[in-house]
mmCIF file of C-alpha atoms in Angstrom:
data_model
loop_
_atom_site.group_PDB
_atom_site.id
_atom_site.type_symbol
_atom_site.label_atom_id
_atom_site.label_comp_id
_atom_site.label_asym_id
_atom_site.label_seq_id
_atom_site.Cartn_x
_atom_site.Cartn_y
_atom_site.Cartn_z
ATOM 1 C CA MET A 1191 -43.495 -36.439 -1.994
ATOM 2 C CA VAL A 1192 -46.986 -35.354 -0.874
ATOM 3 C CA GLU A 1193 -50.289 -37.151 -1.463
ATOM 4 C CA LYS A 1194 -53.762 -35.617 -1.681
ATOM 5 C CA VAL A 1195 -57.047 -37.472 -2.112
ATOM 6 C CA ILE A 1196 -60.103 -35.795 -3.639
ATOM 7 C CA THR A 1197 -63.413 -37.619 -3.079
ATOM 8 C CA LEU A 1198 -66.132 -37.045 -5.658
ATOM 9 C CA GLU A 1199 -69.586 -37.119 -4.053
ATOM 10 C CA ASN A 1200 -73.062 -36.813 -5.573
ATOM 11 C CA ILE A 1201 -71.639 -36.578 -9.068
ATOM 12 C CA SER A 1202 -71.804 -38.728 -12.210
ATOM 13 C CA LEU A 1203 -68.297 -40.195 -12.412
ATOM 14 C CA LEU A 1204 -68.613 -41.042 -16.108
ATOM 15 C CA ASP A 1205 -69.710 -37.505 -17.009
ATOM 16 C CA PHE A 1206 -67.024 -35.862 -14.860
ATOM 17 C CA LEU A 1207 -64.055 -38.180 -15.473
ATOM 18 C CA GLY A 1208 -64.861 -38.732 -19.136
ATOM 19 C CA SER A 1209 -64.904 -41.868 -21.217
ATOM 20 C CA GLU A 1210 -62.060 -44.157 -20.043
ATOM 21 C CA ASN A 1211 -61.016 -41.397 -17.594
ATOM 22 C CA GLU A 1212 -60.044 -39.189 -20.540
ATOM 23 C CA ASN A 1213 -60.413 -35.938 -18.574
ATOM 24 C CA ILE A 1214 -58.186 -37.133 -15.726
ATOM 25 C CA ARG A 1215 -55.609 -38.501 -18.186
ATOM 26 C CA GLN A 1216 -55.475 -35.071 -19.821
ATOM 27 C CA ILE A 1217 -54.765 -33.431 -16.448
ATOM 28 C CA ALA A 1218 -52.083 -36.057 -15.728
ATOM 29 C CA ALA A 1219 -50.425 -35.327 -19.085
ATOM 30 C CA ALA A 1220 -50.323 -31.605 -18.250
ATOM 31 C CA PHE A 1221 -48.551 -32.275 -14.940
ATOM 32 C CA PRO A 1222 -46.008 -35.033 -15.743
ATOM 33 C CA GLN A 1223 -44.060 -34.528 -12.502
ATOM 34 C CA SER A 1224 -47.067 -35.690 -10.480
ATOM 35 C CA LYS A 1225 -48.930 -38.990 -10.403
ATOM 36 C CA ILE A 1226 -52.710 -38.780 -10.769
ATOM 37 C CA VAL A 1227 -54.808 -41.925 -10.381
ATOM 38 C CA SER A 1228 -58.603 -42.242 -10.429
ATOM 39 C CA ARG A 1229 -60.147 -45.193 -8.610
ATOM 40 C CA GLY A 1230 -63.857 -45.344 -7.932
ATOM 41 C CA ASN A 1231 -64.945 -41.951 -6.651
ATOM 42 C CA GLU A 1232 -61.443 -40.976 -5.488
ATOM 43 C CA ILE A 1233 -58.714 -39.051 -7.302
ATOM 44 C CA ARG A 1234 -55.249 -39.591 -5.768
ATOM 45 C CA ILE A 1235 -52.532 -37.059 -6.502
ATOM 46 C CA GLN A 1236 -48.862 -37.604 -5.586
ATOM 47 C CA GLY A 1237 -46.104 -35.075 -6.206
ATOM 48 C CA ARG A 1238 -44.550 -31.832 -4.995
ATOM 49 C CA ALA A 1239 -46.779 -29.565 -2.907
ATOM 50 C CA PRO A 1240 -46.846 -26.544 -5.294
ATOM 51 C CA GLU A 1241 -47.917 -28.674 -8.263
ATOM 52 C CA ILE A 1242 -50.464 -30.600 -6.201
ATOM 53 C CA LEU A 1243 -52.050 -27.294 -5.202
ATOM 54 C CA ARG A 1244 -52.233 -26.295 -8.882
ATOM 55 C CA ILE A 1245 -53.829 -29.633 -9.828
ATOM 56 C CA ASN A 1246 -56.274 -29.243 -6.945
ATOM 57 C CA ASP A 1247 -57.206 -25.781 -8.285
ATOM 58 C CA VAL A 1248 -57.857 -27.200 -11.760
ATOM 59 C CA ILE A 1249 -60.047 -30.016 -10.421
ATOM 60 C CA ASN A 1250 -61.993 -27.600 -8.203
ATOM 61 C CA MET A 1251 -62.626 -25.305 -11.187
ATOM 62 C CA LEU A 1252 -63.833 -28.312 -13.187
ATOM 63 C CA LEU A 1253 -66.145 -29.302 -10.315
ATOM 64 C CA GLN A 1254 -67.538 -25.769 -10.242
ATOM 65 C CA HIS A 1255 -68.090 -25.925 -13.997
ATOM 66 C CA PHE A 1256 -69.779 -29.343 -13.754
ATOM 67 C CA ASN A 1257 -72.067 -28.254 -10.911
ATOM 68 C CA ARG A 1258 -73.192 -25.221 -12.933
ATOM 69 C CA PHE A 1259 -73.427 -26.694 -16.457
ATOM 70 C CA GLY A 1260 -73.726 -30.464 -15.941
ATOM 71 C CA ASN A 1261 -70.978 -31.550 -18.313
ATOM 72 C CA ILE A 1262 -67.203 -31.592 -18.771
ATOM 73 C CA THR A 1263 -65.496 -32.065 -22.132
ATOM 74 C CA PRO A 1264 -61.777 -32.506 -22.916
ATOM 75 C CA GLU A 1265 -61.920 -28.961 -24.329
ATOM 76 C CA HIS A 1266 -63.123 -27.650 -20.962
ATOM 77 C CA VAL A 1267 -60.248 -29.465 -19.255
ATOM 78 C CA LYS A 1268 -57.750 -27.913 -21.650
ATOM 79 C CA GLU A 1269 -59.182 -24.427 -21.123
ATOM 80 C CA TYR A 1270 -58.976 -24.635 -17.325
ATOM 81 C CA ILE A 1271 -55.447 -26.070 -17.416
ATOM 82 C CA THR A 1272 -54.253 -23.257 -19.676
ATOM 83 C CA LEU A 1273 -56.441 -20.575 -18.086
ATOM 84 C CA GLU A 1274 -54.956 -17.213 -19.099
ATOM 85 C CA GLY A 1275 -53.653 -14.778 -16.536
ATOM 86 C CA VAL A 1276 -53.482 -17.234 -13.637
ATOM 87 C CA PRO A 1277 -49.885 -18.452 -13.259
ATOM 88 C CA PHE A 1278 -49.694 -20.514 -10.097
ATOM 89 C CA ASP A 1279 -47.765 -19.257 -7.107
ATOM 90 C CA GLU A 1280 -47.811 -19.886 -3.368
ATOM 91 C CA ASN A 1281 -49.991 -16.827 -2.705
ATOM 92 C CA GLN A 1282 -52.923 -18.351 -4.592
ATOM 93 C CA ARG A 1283 -53.796 -20.497 -1.599
ATOM 94 C CA ASN A 1284 -55.062 -17.330 0.069
ATOM 95 C CA ASP A 1285 -57.106 -16.219 -2.962
ATOM 96 C CA VAL A 1286 -60.333 -17.922 -1.873
ATOM 97 C CA ILE A 1287 -63.110 -15.348 -1.533
ATOM 98 C CA VAL A 1288 -65.801 -17.636 -0.192
ATOM 99 C CA TYR A 1289 -66.598 -21.339 0.080
ATOM 100 C CA GLY A 1290 -69.938 -22.002 -1.542
ATOM 101 C CA ASN A 1291 -72.334 -24.928 -1.811
ATOM 102 C CA LYS A 1292 -71.305 -28.510 -2.681
ATOM 103 C CA GLY A 1293 -67.613 -27.811 -2.158
ATOM 104 C CA LEU A 1294 -67.589 -24.831 -4.498
ATOM 105 C CA VAL A 1295 -64.530 -22.635 -4.032
ATOM 106 C CA VAL A 1296 -64.959 -19.093 -5.349
ATOM 107 C CA LYS A 1297 -61.684 -17.371 -6.152
ATOM 108 C CA PRO A 1298 -60.377 -15.040 -8.871
ATOM 109 C CA LYS A 1299 -59.493 -16.926 -12.041
ATOM 110 C CA SER A 1300 -57.646 -14.187 -13.921
ATOM 111 C CA ALA A 1301 -55.228 -11.375 -13.189
ATOM 112 C CA ASN A 1302 -57.910 -8.701 -13.585
ATOM 113 C CA GLN A 1303 -60.371 -10.557 -11.371
ATOM 114 C CA ARG A 1304 -57.626 -10.557 -8.745
ATOM 115 C CA LYS A 1305 -57.205 -6.799 -9.268
ATOM 116 C CA LEU A 1306 -60.934 -6.383 -8.623
ATOM 117 C CA VAL A 1307 -60.629 -8.234 -5.303
ATOM 118 C CA GLU A 1308 -57.602 -6.143 -4.301
ATOM 119 C CA SER A 1309 -59.273 -2.877 -5.316
ATOM 120 C CA ALA A 1310 -62.389 -3.732 -3.289
ATOM 121 C CA SER A 1311 -60.225 -4.312 -0.207
ATOM 122 C CA LYS A 1312 -58.609 -0.874 -0.566
ATOM 123 C CA ASN A 1313 -61.554 1.277 -1.711
ATOM 124 C CA ASP A 1314 -65.124 1.804 -0.530
ATOM 125 C CA LEU A 1315 -66.280 2.448 -4.105
ATOM 126 C CA VAL A 1316 -65.097 0.388 -7.077
ATOM 127 C CA PHE A 1317 -66.083 0.425 -10.751
ATOM 128 C CA ALA A 1318 -65.677 -2.997 -12.425
ATOM 129 C CA LEU A 1319 -65.877 -2.589 -16.195
ATOM 130 C CA GLY A 1320 -65.771 -5.204 -18.904
ATOM 131 C CA PRO A 1321 -67.684 -7.404 -21.345
ATOM 132 C CA ALA A 1322 -70.033 -10.254 -20.495
ATOM 133 C CA GLY A 1323 -68.465 -13.380 -19.104
ATOM 134 C CA THR A 1324 -65.523 -11.730 -17.358
ATOM 135 C CA GLY A 1325 -66.913 -12.627 -13.922
ATOM 136 C CA LYS A 1326 -67.241 -9.054 -12.666
ATOM 137 C CA THR A 1327 -70.739 -9.563 -11.223
ATOM 138 C CA TYR A 1328 -69.956 -13.037 -9.884
ATOM 139 C CA ILE A 1329 -66.826 -11.828 -8.071
ATOM 140 C CA ALA A 1330 -68.696 -8.789 -6.717
ATOM 141 C CA VAL A 1331 -71.454 -11.027 -5.307
ATOM 142 C CA ALA A 1332 -68.819 -13.292 -3.747
ATOM 143 C CA LEU A 1333 -67.166 -10.297 -2.066
ATOM 144 C CA ALA A 1334 -70.548 -9.207 -0.711
ATOM 145 C CA VAL A 1335 -71.288 -12.683 0.673
ATOM 146 C CA ARG A 1336 -67.859 -12.827 2.308
ATOM 147 C CA ALA A 1337 -68.381 -9.420 3.939
ATOM 148 C CA LEU A 1338 -71.745 -10.591 5.320
ATOM 149 C CA LYS A 1339 -70.315 -13.888 6.610
ATOM 150 C CA ASN A 1340 -67.439 -12.036 8.278
ATOM 151 C CA ARG A 1341 -69.935 -9.577 9.835
ATOM 152 C CA GLU A 1342 -68.198 -6.649 8.162
ATOM 153 C CA VAL A 1343 -71.650 -5.495 7.005
ATOM 154 C CA LYS A 1344 -75.183 -6.188 8.211
ATOM 155 C CA ARG A 1345 -76.822 -6.610 4.819
ATOM 156 C CA ILE A 1346 -76.318 -6.988 1.083
ATOM 157 C CA ILE A 1347 -78.196 -4.797 -1.379
ATOM 158 C CA ILE A 1348 -78.051 -5.691 -5.056
ATOM 159 C CA THR A 1349 -79.734 -3.502 -7.641
ATOM 160 C CA ARG A 1350 -79.839 -2.853 -11.359
ATOM 161 C CA PRO A 1351 -81.787 -0.541 -13.668
ATOM 162 C CA ALA A 1352 -84.948 -2.032 -15.131
ATOM 163 C CA VAL A 1353 -84.032 -1.364 -18.745
ATOM 164 C CA GLU A 1354 -85.280 -3.692 -21.429
ATOM 165 C CA ALA A 1355 -82.756 -5.183 -23.871
ATOM 166 C CA GLY A 1356 -84.953 -4.718 -26.922
ATOM 167 C CA GLU A 1357 -87.907 -6.412 -25.228
ATOM 168 C CA ASN A 1358 -91.145 -5.107 -23.785
ATOM 169 C CA LEU A 1359 -91.364 -5.513 -20.010
ATOM 170 C CA GLY A 1360 -95.081 -4.887 -20.050
ATOM 171 C CA PHE A 1361 -95.806 -8.056 -21.992
ATOM 172 C CA LEU A 1362 -94.219 -10.283 -19.344
ATOM 173 C CA PRO A 1363 -96.681 -11.965 -16.917
ATOM 174 C CA GLY A 1364 -96.962 -11.195 -13.205
ATOM 175 C CA ASP A 1365 -96.484 -8.215 -10.931
ATOM 176 C CA LEU A 1366 -93.489 -5.856 -11.064
ATOM 177 C CA GLN A 1367 -91.191 -8.148 -9.056
ATOM 178 C CA GLU A 1368 -92.116 -11.146 -11.224
ATOM 179 C CA LYS A 1369 -91.492 -9.085 -14.364
ATOM 180 C CA LEU A 1370 -88.066 -8.083 -13.073
ATOM 181 C CA ASP A 1371 -86.953 -11.516 -11.863
ATOM 182 C CA PRO A 1372 -85.655 -12.639 -15.290
ATOM 183 C CA TYR A 1373 -83.444 -9.526 -15.422
ATOM 184 C CA LEU A 1374 -82.109 -10.336 -11.943
ATOM 185 C CA ARG A 1375 -81.589 -14.048 -12.637
ATOM 186 C CA PRO A 1376 -77.747 -13.833 -12.885
ATOM 187 C CA ILE A 1377 -77.721 -12.374 -9.369
ATOM 188 C CA TYR A 1378 -79.949 -15.153 -7.989
ATOM 189 C CA ASP A 1379 -77.774 -17.779 -9.705
ATOM 190 C CA ALA A 1380 -74.594 -16.379 -8.157
ATOM 191 C CA LEU A 1381 -76.146 -16.207 -4.681
ATOM 192 C CA SER A 1382 -77.488 -19.763 -5.039
ATOM 193 C CA ASP A 1383 -73.925 -20.957 -5.656
ATOM 194 C CA MET A 1384 -72.660 -19.337 -2.462
ATOM 195 C CA VAL A 1385 -75.484 -19.398 0.113
ATOM 196 C CA PRO A 1386 -77.488 -22.509 1.126
ATOM 197 C CA SER A 1387 -81.032 -22.292 -0.242
ATOM 198 C CA GLU A 1388 -82.816 -22.213 3.129
ATOM 199 C CA LYS A 1389 -80.480 -19.543 4.473
ATOM 200 C CA LEU A 1390 -80.819 -17.509 1.264
ATOM 201 C CA LYS A 1391 -84.613 -17.665 1.569
ATOM 202 C CA PHE A 1392 -84.380 -16.527 5.214
ATOM 203 C CA TYR A 1393 -81.997 -13.698 4.323
ATOM 204 C CA GLN A 1394 -84.369 -12.449 1.632
ATOM 205 C CA GLU A 1395 -87.428 -12.686 3.868
ATOM 206 C CA THR A 1396 -85.663 -10.687 6.605
ATOM 207 C CA ARG A 1397 -84.147 -8.284 4.027
ATOM 208 C CA VAL A 1398 -80.601 -9.147 5.051
ATOM 209 C CA ILE A 1399 -80.160 -9.729 1.320
ATOM 210 C CA GLU A 1400 -82.214 -7.386 -0.827
ATOM 211 C CA ILE A 1401 -82.433 -7.552 -4.604
ATOM 212 C CA ALA A 1402 -84.391 -4.695 -6.121
ATOM 213 C CA PRO A 1403 -84.702 -2.361 -9.124
ATOM 214 C CA LEU A 1404 -82.610 0.817 -8.976
ATOM 215 C CA ALA A 1405 -85.721 2.999 -8.664
ATOM 216 C CA TYR A 1406 -86.295 1.505 -5.188
ATOM 217 C CA MET A 1407 -83.042 3.098 -3.940
ATOM 218 C CA ARG A 1408 -84.341 6.678 -4.151
ATOM 219 C CA GLY A 1409 -84.604 8.438 -0.794
ATOM 220 C CA ARG A 1410 -82.689 5.760 1.115
ATOM 221 C CA THR A 1411 -79.380 5.886 2.986
ATOM 222 C CA LEU A 1412 -77.502 2.620 2.514
ATOM 223 C CA HIS A 1413 -75.404 2.140 5.646
ATOM 224 C CA ASP A 1414 -73.691 -0.961 7.111
ATOM 225 C CA ALA A 1415 -74.199 -2.575 3.718
ATOM 226 C CA PHE A 1416 -72.371 -4.089 0.791
ATOM 227 C CA VAL A 1417 -74.094 -2.589 -2.226
ATOM 228 C CA LEU A 1418 -73.779 -3.812 -5.812
ATOM 229 C CA LEU A 1419 -75.103 -1.867 -8.790
ATOM 230 C CA ASP A 1420 -75.140 -4.231 -11.776
ATOM 231 C CA GLU A 1421 -75.557 -3.333 -15.478
ATOM 232 C CA ALA A 1422 -74.717 0.295 -14.669
ATOM 233 C CA GLN A 1423 -74.212 1.143 -18.348
ATOM 234 C CA ASN A 1424 -78.028 1.299 -18.514
ATOM 235 C CA THR A 1425 -78.361 4.023 -15.874
ATOM 236 C CA THR A 1426 -79.113 7.606 -16.790
ATOM 237 C CA SER A 1427 -76.986 10.440 -15.412
ATOM 238 C CA GLU A 1428 -79.659 11.239 -12.827
ATOM 239 C CA GLN A 1429 -80.007 7.615 -11.727
ATOM 240 C CA ILE A 1430 -76.329 6.944 -11.114
ATOM 241 C CA LYS A 1431 -75.894 10.268 -9.282
ATOM 242 C CA MET A 1432 -78.876 9.343 -7.101
ATOM 243 C CA PHE A 1433 -77.349 5.931 -6.404
ATOM 244 C CA LEU A 1434 -73.867 7.246 -5.594
ATOM 245 C CA THR A 1435 -75.272 9.719 -3.084
ATOM 246 C CA ARG A 1436 -77.040 6.880 -1.207
ATOM 247 C CA MET A 1437 -73.751 5.680 0.335
ATOM 248 C CA GLY A 1438 -73.866 5.714 4.122
ATOM 249 C CA PRO A 1439 -71.398 4.958 6.928
ATOM 250 C CA ASN A 1440 -69.623 1.583 6.757
ATOM 251 C CA SER A 1441 -70.759 0.870 3.208
ATOM 252 C CA LYS A 1442 -68.932 -0.826 0.377
ATOM 253 C CA VAL A 1443 -70.114 -0.250 -3.187
ATOM 254 C CA ILE A 1444 -69.191 -2.056 -6.399
ATOM 255 C CA ILE A 1445 -70.586 -0.792 -9.703
ATOM 256 C CA THR A 1446 -70.354 -3.168 -12.672
ATOM 257 C CA GLY A 1447 -71.012 -2.366 -16.300
ATOM 258 C CA ASP A 1448 -70.248 -3.115 -19.927
ATOM 259 C CA GLN A 1449 -69.957 0.106 -21.888
ATOM 260 C CA THR A 1450 -70.292 -1.775 -25.183
ATOM 261 C CA GLN A 1451 -73.821 -3.026 -24.369
ATOM 262 C CA VAL A 1452 -75.920 0.039 -23.590
ATOM 263 C CA ASP A 1453 -79.659 -0.608 -23.937
ATOM 264 C CA LEU A 1454 -80.774 2.974 -23.334
ATOM 265 C CA PRO A 1455 -82.746 4.790 -26.043
ATOM 266 C CA LYS A 1456 -80.645 6.353 -28.771
ATOM 267 C CA ARG A 1457 -79.235 9.784 -27.887
ATOM 268 C CA GLN A 1458 -79.602 8.942 -24.176
ATOM 269 C CA LYS A 1459 -76.138 9.205 -22.626
ATOM 270 C CA SER A 1460 -75.044 6.422 -20.284
ATOM 271 C CA GLY A 1461 -74.740 7.585 -16.689
ATOM 272 C CA LEU A 1462 -71.868 5.139 -16.191
ATOM 273 C CA SER A 1463 -69.697 6.828 -18.822
ATOM 274 C CA GLU A 1464 -70.462 10.250 -17.408
ATOM 275 C CA SER A 1465 -69.699 9.219 -13.822
ATOM 276 C CA LEU A 1466 -66.345 7.755 -14.844
ATOM 277 C CA HIS A 1467 -65.439 11.099 -16.408
ATOM 278 C CA VAL A 1468 -66.695 13.186 -13.475
ATOM 279 C CA LEU A 1469 -65.087 11.010 -10.773
ATOM 280 C CA LYS A 1470 -61.796 10.159 -12.481
ATOM 281 C CA ASP A 1471 -59.726 12.346 -10.119
ATOM 282 C CA VAL A 1472 -61.546 11.526 -6.875
ATOM 283 C CA LYS A 1473 -59.333 9.642 -4.416
ATOM 284 C CA GLY A 1474 -60.686 6.500 -2.770
ATOM 285 C CA ILE A 1475 -62.434 5.242 -5.909
ATOM 286 C CA GLY A 1476 -61.086 2.157 -7.661
ATOM 287 C CA ILE A 1477 -61.535 1.455 -11.367
ATOM 288 C CA VAL A 1478 -60.803 -2.037 -12.712
ATOM 289 C CA ASN A 1479 -61.028 -2.814 -16.429
ATOM 290 C CA LEU A 1480 -61.600 -6.425 -17.440
ATOM 291 C CA SER A 1481 -61.205 -7.599 -21.027
ATOM 292 C CA GLY A 1482 -61.805 -10.541 -23.322
ATOM 293 C CA LYS A 1483 -58.811 -12.289 -21.749
ATOM 294 C CA ASP A 1484 -60.791 -12.577 -18.506
ATOM 295 C CA VAL A 1485 -63.760 -14.362 -20.091
ATOM 296 C CA ILE A 1486 -64.492 -17.667 -18.326
ATOM 297 C CA ARG A 1487 -67.114 -18.963 -20.737
ATOM 298 C CA HIS A 1488 -67.132 -20.912 -23.980
ATOM 299 C CA LYS A 1489 -64.012 -20.154 -26.037
ATOM 300 C CA LEU A 1490 -66.214 -18.641 -28.751
ATOM 301 C CA VAL A 1491 -67.328 -15.871 -26.365
ATOM 302 C CA LYS A 1492 -63.749 -14.616 -26.190
ATOM 303 C CA ALA A 1493 -63.443 -14.739 -29.983
ATOM 304 C CA ILE A 1494 -66.773 -12.896 -30.408
ATOM 305 C CA ILE A 1495 -65.697 -10.114 -28.028
ATOM 306 C CA GLU A 1496 -62.347 -9.728 -29.802
ATOM 307 C CA ALA A 1497 -64.085 -9.566 -33.192
ATOM 308 C CA TYR A 1498 -66.433 -6.799 -32.011
ATOM 309 C CA GLU A 1499 -63.533 -4.893 -30.432
ATOM 310 C CA GLN A 1500 -61.575 -5.099 -33.688
ATOM 311 C CA ASP A 1501 -64.618 -3.967 -35.683
ATOM 312 C CA GLU A 1502 -65.040 -0.951 -33.385
ATOM 313 C CA ALA A 1503 -61.347 -0.094 -33.738
ATOM 314 C CA ASP A 1504 -61.625 -0.318 -37.552
ATOM 315 C CA LYS A 1505 -64.644 2.017 -37.536
ATOM 316 C CA LEU A 1506 -62.790 4.569 -35.387
ATOM 317 C CA GLN A 1507 -59.784 4.418 -37.684
ATOM 318 C CA LYS A 1508 -61.935 4.970 -40.781
ATOM 319 C CA ARG A 1509 -63.707 7.854 -39.043
ATOM 320 C CA ASP A 1510 -60.380 9.494 -38.179
ATOM 321 C CA GLU A 1511 -59.089 8.989 -41.723
ATOM 322 C CA TYR A 1512 -62.265 10.550 -43.136
ATOM 323 C CA LYS A 1513 -61.958 13.574 -40.820
ATOM 324 C CA SER A 1514 -58.298 13.975 -41.746
ATOM 325 C CA ARG A 1515 -59.038 13.899 -45.512
ATOM 326 C CA LYS A 1516 -61.933 16.319 -45.080
ATOM 327 C CA SER A 1517 -59.737 18.723 -43.140
ATOM 328 C CA LYS A 1518 -57.040 18.583 -45.835
ATOM 329 C CA ASP A 1519 -59.597 19.156 -48.612
ATOM 330 C CA GLU A 1520 -61.041 22.158 -46.782
ATOM 331 C CA GLY A 1521 -57.522 23.538 -46.238
ATOM 332 C CA ALA A 1522 -56.682 23.158 -49.914
ATOM 333 C CA ALA A 1523 -59.884 24.962 -50.891
#
């Protein structure tokens, strides 16, 4: 029998534990072979080591969620307990990518997120593809921060195309950087989770961490760097080719994108789709596909993605049936 004590600091106990400790009781019910008791700001867990590690993972994920969103519901607890694609095993103790602020532990939470981490360790260039909410950008930022902390690279460069999602950039207030900041907000949020604020400010001032529009990459050689190209589905063919040819010695590159959310003008082909076709047989390039099963957001997000995927499949089927009937009619004529 092993005992572990988790101390909750700087957190609203009522909001985290739930009314009458409902959230903790739900965790205890899911792990009947262990004893979980909440007293004051301490959670005591007694049981076998493997299950205690699993319970610790669940509580850490709930702490991460609470620190980011400010609330925990019994539904959240259920979702993290039954998180798809993450069966517990002994190897998960080594899955931590980086330890962030306020006890945050960043680690892959699905099988495909784990594949992304593995692919990045084996390849200098990785494409991470999938819908919103699958954690592809968050995991990529975590890998970049880890590489910087371990002195594997000297700097982090994060970029994305300045393409408007149906909005007019020109109407936003401020200079170019201020106009672009809202588009780069997910990157800032991820970095804020993983790097102390003062250190992050210092890194940005000294350009150890650089966040910039894709256009700023032209003419540069990106060496000794971990480079992330986010929202790559909104690059043109010329832009992504320009970016790919910026790679210098001792560089790691992760390109993320969602091919179902292209904001380019109609008839403008996505550079991401073209590059995947052109580079499909090049060795040393990893391609990881994430899906709705990897979504770590509200349960409705997963349902929305699945509904859109089914609608797209239905449209393709109808299109194929129409072409088949047309071909038969033309043959009969």
